[in-house]
Short mmCIF file of C-alpha atoms and ligand atoms in Angstrom, two decimals:
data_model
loop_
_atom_site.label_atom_id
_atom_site.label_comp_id
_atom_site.label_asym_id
_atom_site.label_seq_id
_atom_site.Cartn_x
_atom_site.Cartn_y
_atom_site.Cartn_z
CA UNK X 1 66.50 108.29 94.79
CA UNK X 2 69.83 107.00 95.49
CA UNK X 3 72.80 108.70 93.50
CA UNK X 4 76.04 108.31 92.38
CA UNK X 5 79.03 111.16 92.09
CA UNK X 6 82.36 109.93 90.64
CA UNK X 7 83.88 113.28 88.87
CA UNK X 8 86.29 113.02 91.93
CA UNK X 9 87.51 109.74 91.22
CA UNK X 10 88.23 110.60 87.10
CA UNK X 11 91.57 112.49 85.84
CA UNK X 12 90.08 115.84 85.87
CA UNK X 13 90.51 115.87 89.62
CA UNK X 14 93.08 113.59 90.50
CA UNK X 15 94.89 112.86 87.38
CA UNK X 16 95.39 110.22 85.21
CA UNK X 17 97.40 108.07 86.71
CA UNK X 18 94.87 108.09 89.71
CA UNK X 19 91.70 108.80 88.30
CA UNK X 20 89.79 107.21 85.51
CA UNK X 21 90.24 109.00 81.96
CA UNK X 22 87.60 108.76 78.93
CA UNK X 23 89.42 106.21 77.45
CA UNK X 24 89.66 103.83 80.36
CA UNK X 25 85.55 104.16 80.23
CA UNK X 26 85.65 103.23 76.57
CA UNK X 27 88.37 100.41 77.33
CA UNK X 28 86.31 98.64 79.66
CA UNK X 29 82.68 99.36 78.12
CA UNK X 30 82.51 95.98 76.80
CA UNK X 31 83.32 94.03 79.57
CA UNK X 32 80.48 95.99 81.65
CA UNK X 33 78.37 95.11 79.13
CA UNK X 34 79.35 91.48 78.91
CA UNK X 35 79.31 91.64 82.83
CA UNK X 36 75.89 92.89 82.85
CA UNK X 37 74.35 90.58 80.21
CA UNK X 38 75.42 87.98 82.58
CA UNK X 39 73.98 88.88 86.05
CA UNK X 40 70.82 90.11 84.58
CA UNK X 41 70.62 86.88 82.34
CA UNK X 42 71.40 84.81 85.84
CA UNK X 43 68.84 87.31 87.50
CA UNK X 44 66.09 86.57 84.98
CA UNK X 45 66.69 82.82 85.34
CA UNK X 46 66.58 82.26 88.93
CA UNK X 47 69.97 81.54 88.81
CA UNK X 48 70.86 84.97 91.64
CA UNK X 49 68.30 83.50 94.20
CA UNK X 50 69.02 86.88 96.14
CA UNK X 51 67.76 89.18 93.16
CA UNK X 52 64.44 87.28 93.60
CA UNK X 53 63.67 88.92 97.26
CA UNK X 54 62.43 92.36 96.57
CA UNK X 55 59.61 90.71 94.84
CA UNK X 56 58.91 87.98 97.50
CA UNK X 57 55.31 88.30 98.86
CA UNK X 58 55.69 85.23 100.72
CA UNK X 59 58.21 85.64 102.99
CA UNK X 60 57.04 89.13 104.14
CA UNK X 61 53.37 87.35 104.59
CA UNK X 62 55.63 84.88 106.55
CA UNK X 63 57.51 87.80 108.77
CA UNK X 64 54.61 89.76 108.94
CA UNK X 65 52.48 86.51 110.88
CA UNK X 66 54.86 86.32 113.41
CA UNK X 67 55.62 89.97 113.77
CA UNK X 68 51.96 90.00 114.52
CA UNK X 69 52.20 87.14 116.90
CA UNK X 70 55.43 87.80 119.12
CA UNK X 71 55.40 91.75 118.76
CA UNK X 72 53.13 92.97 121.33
CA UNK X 73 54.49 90.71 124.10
CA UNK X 74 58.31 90.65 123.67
CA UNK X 75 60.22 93.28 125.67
CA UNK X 76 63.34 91.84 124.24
CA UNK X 77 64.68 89.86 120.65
CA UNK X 78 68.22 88.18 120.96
CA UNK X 79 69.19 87.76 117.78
CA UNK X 80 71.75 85.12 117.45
CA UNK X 81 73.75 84.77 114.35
CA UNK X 82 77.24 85.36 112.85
CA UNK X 83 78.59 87.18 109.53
CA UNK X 84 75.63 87.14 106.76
CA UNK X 85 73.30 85.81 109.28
CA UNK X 86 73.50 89.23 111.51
CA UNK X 87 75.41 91.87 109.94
CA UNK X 88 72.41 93.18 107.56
CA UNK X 89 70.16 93.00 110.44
CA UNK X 90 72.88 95.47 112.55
CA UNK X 91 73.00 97.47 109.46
CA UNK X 92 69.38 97.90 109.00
CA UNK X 93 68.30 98.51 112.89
CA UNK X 94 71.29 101.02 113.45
CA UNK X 95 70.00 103.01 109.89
CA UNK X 96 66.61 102.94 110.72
CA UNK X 97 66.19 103.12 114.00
CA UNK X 98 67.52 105.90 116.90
CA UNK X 99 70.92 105.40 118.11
CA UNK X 100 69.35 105.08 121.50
CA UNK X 101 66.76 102.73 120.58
CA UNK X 102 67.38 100.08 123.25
CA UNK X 103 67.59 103.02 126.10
CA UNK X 104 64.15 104.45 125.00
CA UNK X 105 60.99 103.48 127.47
CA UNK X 106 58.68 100.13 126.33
CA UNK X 107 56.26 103.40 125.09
CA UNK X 108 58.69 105.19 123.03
CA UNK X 109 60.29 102.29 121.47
CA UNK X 110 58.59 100.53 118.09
CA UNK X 111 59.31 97.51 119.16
CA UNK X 112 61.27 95.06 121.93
CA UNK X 113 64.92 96.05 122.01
CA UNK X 114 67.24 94.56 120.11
CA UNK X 115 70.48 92.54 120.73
CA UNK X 116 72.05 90.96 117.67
CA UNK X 117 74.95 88.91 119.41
CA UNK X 118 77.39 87.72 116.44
CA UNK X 119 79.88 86.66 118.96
CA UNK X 120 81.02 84.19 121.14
CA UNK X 121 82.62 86.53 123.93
CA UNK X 122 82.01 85.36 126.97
CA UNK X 123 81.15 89.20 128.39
CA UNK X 124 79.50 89.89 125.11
CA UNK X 125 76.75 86.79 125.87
CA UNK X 126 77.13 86.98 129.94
CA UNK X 127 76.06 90.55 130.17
CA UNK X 128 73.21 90.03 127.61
CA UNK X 129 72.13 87.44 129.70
CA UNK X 130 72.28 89.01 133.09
CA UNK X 131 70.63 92.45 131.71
CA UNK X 132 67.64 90.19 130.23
CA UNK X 133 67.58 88.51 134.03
CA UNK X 134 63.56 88.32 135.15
CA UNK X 135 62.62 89.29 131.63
CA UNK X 136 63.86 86.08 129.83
CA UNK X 137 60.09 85.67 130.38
CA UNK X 138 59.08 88.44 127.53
CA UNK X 139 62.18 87.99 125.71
CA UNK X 140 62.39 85.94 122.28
CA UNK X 141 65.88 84.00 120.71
CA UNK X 142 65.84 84.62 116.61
CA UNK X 143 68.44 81.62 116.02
CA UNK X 144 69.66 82.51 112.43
CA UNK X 145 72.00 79.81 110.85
CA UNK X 146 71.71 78.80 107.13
CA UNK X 147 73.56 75.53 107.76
CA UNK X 148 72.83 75.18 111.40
CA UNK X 149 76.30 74.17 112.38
CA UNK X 150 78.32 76.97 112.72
CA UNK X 151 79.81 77.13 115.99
CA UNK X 152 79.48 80.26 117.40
CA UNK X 153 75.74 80.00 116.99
CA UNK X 154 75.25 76.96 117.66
CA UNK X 155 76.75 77.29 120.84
CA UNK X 156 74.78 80.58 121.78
CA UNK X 157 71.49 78.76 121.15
CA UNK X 158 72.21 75.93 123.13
CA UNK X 159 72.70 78.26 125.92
CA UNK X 160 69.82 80.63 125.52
CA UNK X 161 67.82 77.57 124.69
CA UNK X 162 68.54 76.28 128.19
CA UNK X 163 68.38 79.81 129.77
CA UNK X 164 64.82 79.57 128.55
CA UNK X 165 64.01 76.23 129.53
CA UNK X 166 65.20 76.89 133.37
CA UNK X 167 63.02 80.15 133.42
CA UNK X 168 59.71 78.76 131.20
CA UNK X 169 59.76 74.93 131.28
CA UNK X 170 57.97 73.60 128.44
CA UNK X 171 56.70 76.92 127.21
CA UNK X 172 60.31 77.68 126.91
CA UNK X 173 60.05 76.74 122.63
CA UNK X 174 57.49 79.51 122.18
CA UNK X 175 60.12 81.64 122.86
CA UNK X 176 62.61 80.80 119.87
CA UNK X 177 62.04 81.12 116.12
CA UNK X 178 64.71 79.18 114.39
CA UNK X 179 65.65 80.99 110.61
CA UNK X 180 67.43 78.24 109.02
CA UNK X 181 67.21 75.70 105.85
CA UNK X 182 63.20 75.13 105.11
CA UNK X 183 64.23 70.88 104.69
CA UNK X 184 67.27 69.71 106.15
CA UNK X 185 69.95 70.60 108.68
CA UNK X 186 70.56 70.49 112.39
CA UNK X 187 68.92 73.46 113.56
CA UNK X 188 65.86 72.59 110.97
CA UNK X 189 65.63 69.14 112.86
CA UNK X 190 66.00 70.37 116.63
CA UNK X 191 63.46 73.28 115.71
CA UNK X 192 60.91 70.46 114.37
CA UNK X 193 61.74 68.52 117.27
CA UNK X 194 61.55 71.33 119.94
CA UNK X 195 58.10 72.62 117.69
CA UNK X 196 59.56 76.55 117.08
CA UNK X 197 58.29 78.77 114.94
CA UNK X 198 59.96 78.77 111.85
CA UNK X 199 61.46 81.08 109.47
CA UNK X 200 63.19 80.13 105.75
CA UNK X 201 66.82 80.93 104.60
CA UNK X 202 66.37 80.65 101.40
CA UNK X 203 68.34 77.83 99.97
CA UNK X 204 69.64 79.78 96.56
CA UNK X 205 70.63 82.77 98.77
CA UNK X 206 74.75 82.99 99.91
CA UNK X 207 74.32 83.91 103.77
CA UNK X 208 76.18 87.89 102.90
CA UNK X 209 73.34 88.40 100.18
CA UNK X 210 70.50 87.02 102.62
CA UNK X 211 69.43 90.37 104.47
CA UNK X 212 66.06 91.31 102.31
CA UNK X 213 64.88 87.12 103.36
CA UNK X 214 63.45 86.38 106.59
CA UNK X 215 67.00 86.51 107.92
CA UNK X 216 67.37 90.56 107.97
CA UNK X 217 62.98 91.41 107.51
CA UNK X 218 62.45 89.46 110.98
CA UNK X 219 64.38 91.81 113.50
CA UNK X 220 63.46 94.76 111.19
CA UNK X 221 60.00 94.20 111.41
CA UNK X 222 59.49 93.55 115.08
CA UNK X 223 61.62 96.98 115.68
CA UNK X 224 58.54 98.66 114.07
CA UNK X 225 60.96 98.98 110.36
CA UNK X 226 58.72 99.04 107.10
CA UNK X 227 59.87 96.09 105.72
CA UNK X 228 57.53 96.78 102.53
CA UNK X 229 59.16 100.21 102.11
CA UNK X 230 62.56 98.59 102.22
CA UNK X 231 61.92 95.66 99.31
CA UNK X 232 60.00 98.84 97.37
CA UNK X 233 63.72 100.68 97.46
CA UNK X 234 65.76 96.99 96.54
CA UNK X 235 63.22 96.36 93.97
CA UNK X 236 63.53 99.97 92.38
CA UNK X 237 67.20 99.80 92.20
CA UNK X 238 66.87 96.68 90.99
CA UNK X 239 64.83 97.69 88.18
CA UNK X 240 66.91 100.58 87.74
CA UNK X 241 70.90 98.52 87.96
CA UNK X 242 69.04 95.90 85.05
CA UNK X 243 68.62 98.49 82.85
CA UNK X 244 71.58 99.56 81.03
CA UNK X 245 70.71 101.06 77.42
CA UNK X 246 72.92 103.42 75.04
CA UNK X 247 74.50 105.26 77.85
CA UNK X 248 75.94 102.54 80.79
CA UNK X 249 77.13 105.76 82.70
CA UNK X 250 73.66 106.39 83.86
CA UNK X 251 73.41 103.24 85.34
CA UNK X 252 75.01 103.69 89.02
CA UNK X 253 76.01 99.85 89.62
CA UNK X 254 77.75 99.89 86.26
CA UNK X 255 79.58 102.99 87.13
CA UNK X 256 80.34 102.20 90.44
CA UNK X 257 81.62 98.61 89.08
CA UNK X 258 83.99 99.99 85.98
CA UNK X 259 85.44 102.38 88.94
CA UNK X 260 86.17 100.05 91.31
CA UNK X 261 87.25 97.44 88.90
CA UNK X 262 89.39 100.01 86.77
CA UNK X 263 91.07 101.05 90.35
CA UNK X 264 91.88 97.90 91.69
CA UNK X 265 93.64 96.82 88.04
CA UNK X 266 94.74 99.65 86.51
CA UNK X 267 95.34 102.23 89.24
CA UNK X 268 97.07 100.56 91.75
CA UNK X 269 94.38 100.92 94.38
CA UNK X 270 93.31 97.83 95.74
CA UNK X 271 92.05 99.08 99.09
CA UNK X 272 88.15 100.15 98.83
CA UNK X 273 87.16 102.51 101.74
CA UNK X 274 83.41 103.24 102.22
CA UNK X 275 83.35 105.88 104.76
CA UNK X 276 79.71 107.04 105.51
CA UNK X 277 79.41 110.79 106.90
CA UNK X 278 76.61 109.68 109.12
CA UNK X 279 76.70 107.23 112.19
CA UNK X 280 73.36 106.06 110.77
CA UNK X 281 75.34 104.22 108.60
CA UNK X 282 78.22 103.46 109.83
CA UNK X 283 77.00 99.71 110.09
CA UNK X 284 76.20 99.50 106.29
CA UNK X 285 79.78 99.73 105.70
CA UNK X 286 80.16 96.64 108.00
CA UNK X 287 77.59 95.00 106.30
CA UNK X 288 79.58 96.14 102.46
CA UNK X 289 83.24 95.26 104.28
CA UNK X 290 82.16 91.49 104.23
CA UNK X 291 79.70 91.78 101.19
CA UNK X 292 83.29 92.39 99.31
CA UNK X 293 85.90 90.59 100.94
CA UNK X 294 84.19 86.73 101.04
CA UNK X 295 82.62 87.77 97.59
CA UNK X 296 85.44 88.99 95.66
CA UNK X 297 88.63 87.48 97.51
CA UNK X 298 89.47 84.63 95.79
CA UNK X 299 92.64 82.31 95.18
CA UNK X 300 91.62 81.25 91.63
CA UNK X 301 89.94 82.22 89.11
CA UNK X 302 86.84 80.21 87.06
CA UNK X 303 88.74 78.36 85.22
CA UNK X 304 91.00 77.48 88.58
CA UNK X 305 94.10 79.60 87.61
CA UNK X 306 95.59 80.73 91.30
CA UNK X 307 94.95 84.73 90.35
CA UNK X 308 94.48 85.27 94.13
CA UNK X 309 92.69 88.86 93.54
CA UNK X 310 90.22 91.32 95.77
CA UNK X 311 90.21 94.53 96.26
CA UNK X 312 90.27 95.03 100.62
CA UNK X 313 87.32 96.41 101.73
CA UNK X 314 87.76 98.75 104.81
CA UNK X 315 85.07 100.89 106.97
CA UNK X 316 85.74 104.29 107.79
CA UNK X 317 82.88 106.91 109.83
CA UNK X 318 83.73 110.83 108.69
CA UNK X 319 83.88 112.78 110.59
CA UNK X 320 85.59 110.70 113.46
CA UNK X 321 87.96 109.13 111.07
CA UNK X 322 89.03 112.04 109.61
CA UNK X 323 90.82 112.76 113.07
CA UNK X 324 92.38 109.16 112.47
CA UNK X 325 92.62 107.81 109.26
CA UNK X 326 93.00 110.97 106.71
CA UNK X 327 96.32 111.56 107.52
CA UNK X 328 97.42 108.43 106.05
CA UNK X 329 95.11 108.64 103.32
CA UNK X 330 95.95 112.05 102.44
CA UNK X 331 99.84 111.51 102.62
CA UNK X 332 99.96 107.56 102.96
CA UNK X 333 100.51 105.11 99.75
CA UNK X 334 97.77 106.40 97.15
CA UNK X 335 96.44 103.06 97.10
CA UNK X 336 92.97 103.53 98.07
CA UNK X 337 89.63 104.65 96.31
CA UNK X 338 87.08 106.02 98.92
CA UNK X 339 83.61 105.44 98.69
CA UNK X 340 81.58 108.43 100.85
CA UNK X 341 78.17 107.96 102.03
CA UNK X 342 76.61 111.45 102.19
CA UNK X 343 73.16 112.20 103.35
CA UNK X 344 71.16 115.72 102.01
CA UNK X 345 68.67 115.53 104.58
CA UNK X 346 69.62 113.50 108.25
CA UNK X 347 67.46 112.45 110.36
CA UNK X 348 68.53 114.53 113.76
CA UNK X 349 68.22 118.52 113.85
CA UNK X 350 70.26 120.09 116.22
CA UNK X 351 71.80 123.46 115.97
CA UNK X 352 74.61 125.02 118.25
CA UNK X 353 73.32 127.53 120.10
CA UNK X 354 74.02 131.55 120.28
CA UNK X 355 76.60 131.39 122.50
CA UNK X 356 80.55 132.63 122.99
CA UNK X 357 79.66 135.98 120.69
CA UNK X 358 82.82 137.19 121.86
CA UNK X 359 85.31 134.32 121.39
CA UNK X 360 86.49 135.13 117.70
CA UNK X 361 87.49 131.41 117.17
CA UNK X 362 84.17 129.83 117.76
CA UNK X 363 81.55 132.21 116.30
CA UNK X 364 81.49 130.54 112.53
CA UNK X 365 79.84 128.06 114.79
CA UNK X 366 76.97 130.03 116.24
CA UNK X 367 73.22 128.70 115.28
CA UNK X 368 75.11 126.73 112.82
CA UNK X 369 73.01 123.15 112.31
CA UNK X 370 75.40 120.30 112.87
CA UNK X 371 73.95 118.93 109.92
CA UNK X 372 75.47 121.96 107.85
CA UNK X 373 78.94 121.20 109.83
CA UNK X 374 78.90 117.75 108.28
CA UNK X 375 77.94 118.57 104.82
CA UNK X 376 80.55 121.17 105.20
CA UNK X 377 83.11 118.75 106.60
CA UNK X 378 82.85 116.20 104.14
CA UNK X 379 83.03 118.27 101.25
CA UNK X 380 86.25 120.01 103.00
CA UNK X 381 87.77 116.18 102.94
CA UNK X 382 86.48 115.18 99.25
CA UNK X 383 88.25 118.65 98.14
CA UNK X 384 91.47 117.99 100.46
CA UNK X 385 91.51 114.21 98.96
CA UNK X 386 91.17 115.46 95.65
CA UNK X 387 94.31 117.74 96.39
CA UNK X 388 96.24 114.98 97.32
CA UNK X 389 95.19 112.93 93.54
CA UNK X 390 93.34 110.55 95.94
CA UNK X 391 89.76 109.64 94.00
CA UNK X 392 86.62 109.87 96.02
CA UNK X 393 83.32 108.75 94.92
CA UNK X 394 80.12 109.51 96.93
CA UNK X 395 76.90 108.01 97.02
CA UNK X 396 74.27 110.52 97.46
CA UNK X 397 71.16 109.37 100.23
CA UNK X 398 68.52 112.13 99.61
CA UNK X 399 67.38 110.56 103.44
CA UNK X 400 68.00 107.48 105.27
CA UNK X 401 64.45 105.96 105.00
CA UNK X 402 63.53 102.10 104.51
CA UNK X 403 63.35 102.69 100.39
CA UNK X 404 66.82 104.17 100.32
CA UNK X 405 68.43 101.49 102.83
CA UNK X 406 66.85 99.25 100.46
CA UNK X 407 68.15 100.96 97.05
CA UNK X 408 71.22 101.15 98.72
CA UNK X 409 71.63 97.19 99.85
CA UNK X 410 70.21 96.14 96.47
CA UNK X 411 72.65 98.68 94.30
CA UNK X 412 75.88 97.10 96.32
CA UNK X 413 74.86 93.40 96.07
CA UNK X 414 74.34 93.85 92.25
CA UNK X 415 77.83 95.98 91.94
CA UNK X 416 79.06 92.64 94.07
CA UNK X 417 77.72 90.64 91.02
CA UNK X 418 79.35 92.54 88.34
CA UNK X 419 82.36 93.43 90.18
CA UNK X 420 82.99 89.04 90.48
CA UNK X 421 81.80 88.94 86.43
CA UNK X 422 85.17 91.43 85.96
CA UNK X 423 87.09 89.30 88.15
CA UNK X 424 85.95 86.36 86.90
CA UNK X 425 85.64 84.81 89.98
CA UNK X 426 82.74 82.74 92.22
CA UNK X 427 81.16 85.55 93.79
CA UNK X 428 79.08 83.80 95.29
CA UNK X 429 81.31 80.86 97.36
CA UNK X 430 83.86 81.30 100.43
CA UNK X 431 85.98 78.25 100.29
CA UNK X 432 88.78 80.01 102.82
CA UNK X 433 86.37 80.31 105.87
CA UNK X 434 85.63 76.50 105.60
CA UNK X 435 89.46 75.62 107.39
CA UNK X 436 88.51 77.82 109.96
CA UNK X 437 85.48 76.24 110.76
CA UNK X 438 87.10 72.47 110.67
CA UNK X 439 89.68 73.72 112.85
CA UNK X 440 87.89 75.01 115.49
CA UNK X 441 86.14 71.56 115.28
CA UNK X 442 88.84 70.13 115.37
CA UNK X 443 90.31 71.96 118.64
CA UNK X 444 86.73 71.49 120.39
CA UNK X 445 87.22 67.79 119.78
CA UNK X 446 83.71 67.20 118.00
CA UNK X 447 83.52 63.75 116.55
CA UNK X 448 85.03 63.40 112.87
CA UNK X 449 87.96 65.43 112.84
CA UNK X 450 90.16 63.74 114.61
CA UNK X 451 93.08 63.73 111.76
CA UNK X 452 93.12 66.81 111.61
CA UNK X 453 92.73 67.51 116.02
CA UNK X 454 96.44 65.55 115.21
CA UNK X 455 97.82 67.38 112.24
CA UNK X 456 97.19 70.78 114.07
CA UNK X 457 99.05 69.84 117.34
CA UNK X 458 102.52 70.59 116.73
CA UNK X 459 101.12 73.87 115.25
CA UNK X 460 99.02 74.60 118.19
CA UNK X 461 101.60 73.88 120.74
CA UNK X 462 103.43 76.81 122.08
CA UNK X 463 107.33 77.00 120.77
CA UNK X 464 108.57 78.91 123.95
CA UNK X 465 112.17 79.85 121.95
CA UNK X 466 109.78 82.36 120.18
CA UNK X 467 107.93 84.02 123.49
CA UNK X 468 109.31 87.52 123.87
O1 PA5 P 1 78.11 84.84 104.06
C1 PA5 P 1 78.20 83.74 104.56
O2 PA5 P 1 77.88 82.73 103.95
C2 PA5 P 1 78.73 83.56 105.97
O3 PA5 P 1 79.09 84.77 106.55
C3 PA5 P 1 77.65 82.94 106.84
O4 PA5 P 1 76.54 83.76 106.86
C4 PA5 P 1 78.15 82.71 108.26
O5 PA5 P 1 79.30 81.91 108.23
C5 PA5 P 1 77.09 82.05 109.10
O6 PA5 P 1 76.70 80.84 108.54
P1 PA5 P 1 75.35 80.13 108.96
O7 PA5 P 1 74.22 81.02 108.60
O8 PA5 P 1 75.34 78.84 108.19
O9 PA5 P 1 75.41 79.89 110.45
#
């Protein structure tokens, strides 16, 4: 079971003015409440399609059929899809899976390899495309796009989609499952058209909270990942985050949300760090960085007050980073809370052999596991934070297995929920990408934005006076 450890982020270890004191707790006990009423009332109603999914028999009947169908005879699944429609599915592979996955032998592996390609980089898609060569044959596209429109995607499919057709002819469509809207939408109508398998974003599901749908089971399940196991872990901490009785300190998403929340306002720490000690998960903090940001950064408030609030979400891998980025949050601006990732039990054993007996410096080291040197090097950095009044909090993996990945995705995307309940904010919309995406439109001259093709050009024209 997942678990929580804040003592490091409370004035006992860093002091008051950096840590949360008893009476902050009490101060913002009844807004957690009130918070919590509210996303388990909108949970109970239907209202948070995404708190629906651990439960969903359905869609992992759907998954499940064509797992069965494709699995056996695809070398290779191209996942193509951008920001909630890939990051849980990198997230999920690189926690559950080896770290050399793709290198392993067609025997060894569960599964085809895996490519999730969330951008348009021209070497990113070309050498995808000339690795996969002869075996385009035994290779399937998973097109993920909730609206079907989005650029990078859509331009991705149209040239796998092609790449397929040259190599397959009209077999080419049993090669592409499209995971998009179940009734409308471009992709929905070219995948009817084409005759593709098909796979359902759920319509009541924001893309970032999408990954326990079709969109993140899919890849998971063809790589040989117990999808099952991983909705039994969201739908435990689900049961577990809805319960909050006489003590809400036992209940690790309302913790975890007064802490954050309490940082951000009262603490002057409005950078949130997650920094997992375990490359494992490294990708989960990806997955959290934009979780966060297009969830709780926000010009205006509900009742359309500019309040222009969010706490900065940034990912951080110990021990690497500690060689990079603990300097400056050891002796930088104290404006960050760190989140650690810790696991008791990881996955890899390896243990430094019984060498160098005579080289005083290096025999602490000797048929040490490296799992004990990261235990013992996080700790060393949660104590040297704490030294500096900088507030850690860790959350505890007993293992990285499909339940706790699960716990763990469901515990942050109901935090997300209360966390936008404190800022009383829309969680769940992300009106700033939208100029982006008109823009690029706009620039790629597609039909319809015109206007604004002409209000960008004197911004998009080079001013050579400023060229250093
Ligand atoms: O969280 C979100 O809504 C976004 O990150 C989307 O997932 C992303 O923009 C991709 O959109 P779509 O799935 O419509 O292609």
């Amino acid at each position: 079971m997942l678990q929580l450890y804040w003592k490091n982020a409370t004035d006992k270890i860093v002091g008051p003015a950096h840590g949360v004191t008893r009476a902050d707790l009490d101060g913002i006990e009844p807004a957690i409440r009130a918070a919590h009423n509210t996303v388990v009332e909108s949970c109970r109603s239907g209202r948070l399609g995404y708190s629906a999914l651990p439960g969903n028999t359905q869609y992992v009947a759907d998954v499940n059929e064509l797992v069965n169908k494709h699995r056996s005879a695809t070398t290779d699944l191209v996942v193509l899809g951008i920001g909630g429609s890939a990051l849980g599915n990198l997230a999920i592979q690189s926690a559950l899976n080896p770290v050399t996955y793709n290198l392993l032998t067609d025997k060894k592996r569960k599964g085809p390899r895996l490519f999730v390609l969330d951008n348009v980089d021209p070497a990113l898609v070309g050498d995808t495309l000339k690795f996969l060569g002869r075996r385009l044959k035994t290779t399937l596209i998973n097109v993920i796009s909730k609206s079907g429109e989005t650029a990078e995607t859509a331009s991705q499919f149209m040239i796998f989609r092609e790449a397929l057709r040259k190599k397959l002819g009209a077999d080419f469509a049993k090669h592409i499952i499209a995971t998009t809207d179940t009734e409308k939408g471009t992709l929905h109508e070219i995948a009817k058209a084409d005759g593709y398998d098909m796979l359902a974003v759920p319509g009541d599901v924001g893309g970032r909270f999408s990954v326990l749908s079709p969109v993140g089971l899919f890849s998971a399940g063809m790589c040989g990942i117990d999808i099952e196991a991983l909705l039994a872990g969201a739908g435990a901490m689900k049961q577990r985050v809805e319960e909050c009785g006489a003590d809400w300190r036992s209940n690790p998403a309302c913790v975890l949300t007064a802490i954050k929340h309490l940082m951000f306002t009262e603490k002057n720490k409005p950078m949130h760090v997650m920094m997992p000690y375990s490359n494992r998960l490294y990708l989960m903090a990806d997955w959290y960085r934009q979780l966060w940001a297009e969830s709780l950064g926000k010009r205006v408030d509900r009742q359309g007050n500019e309040v222009f609030t969010g706490p900065t979400p940034i990912k951080a891998l110990g021990t690497t980073d500690q060689h990079s980025q603990v300097q400056l949050y050891r002796e930088g601006p104290n404006d960050k809370l760190t989140i650690f990732l810790d696991v008791a039990k990881h996955p890899g054993k390896v243990r430094v052999p019984d060498v160098f007996e005579d080289v005083p410096g290096l025999t602490y080291l000797r048929k040490t596991q490296l799992a004990k040197i990261l235990v013992a090097e996080k700790r060393a950095t949660e104590y040297a934070m704490a030294k500096s009044e900088r507030p850690t909090v860790t959350i505890q993996f007993n293992s990285i297995t499909p339940q706790s990945v699960g716990e763990f995705i469901y515990l942050y995307e109901f935090t997300t929920s209360l966390a936008g309940e404190l800022l009383n904010i829309n969680a769940y919309d992300q009106p700033a990408v939208e100029l982006g995406k008109k823009a690029t439109f706009a620039l790629l001259g597609r039909e319809g934005y015109e206007d604004l093709a002409k209000e960008m050009k004197s911004f998009t024209r080079v001013d050579s006076r400023y060229l250093a």
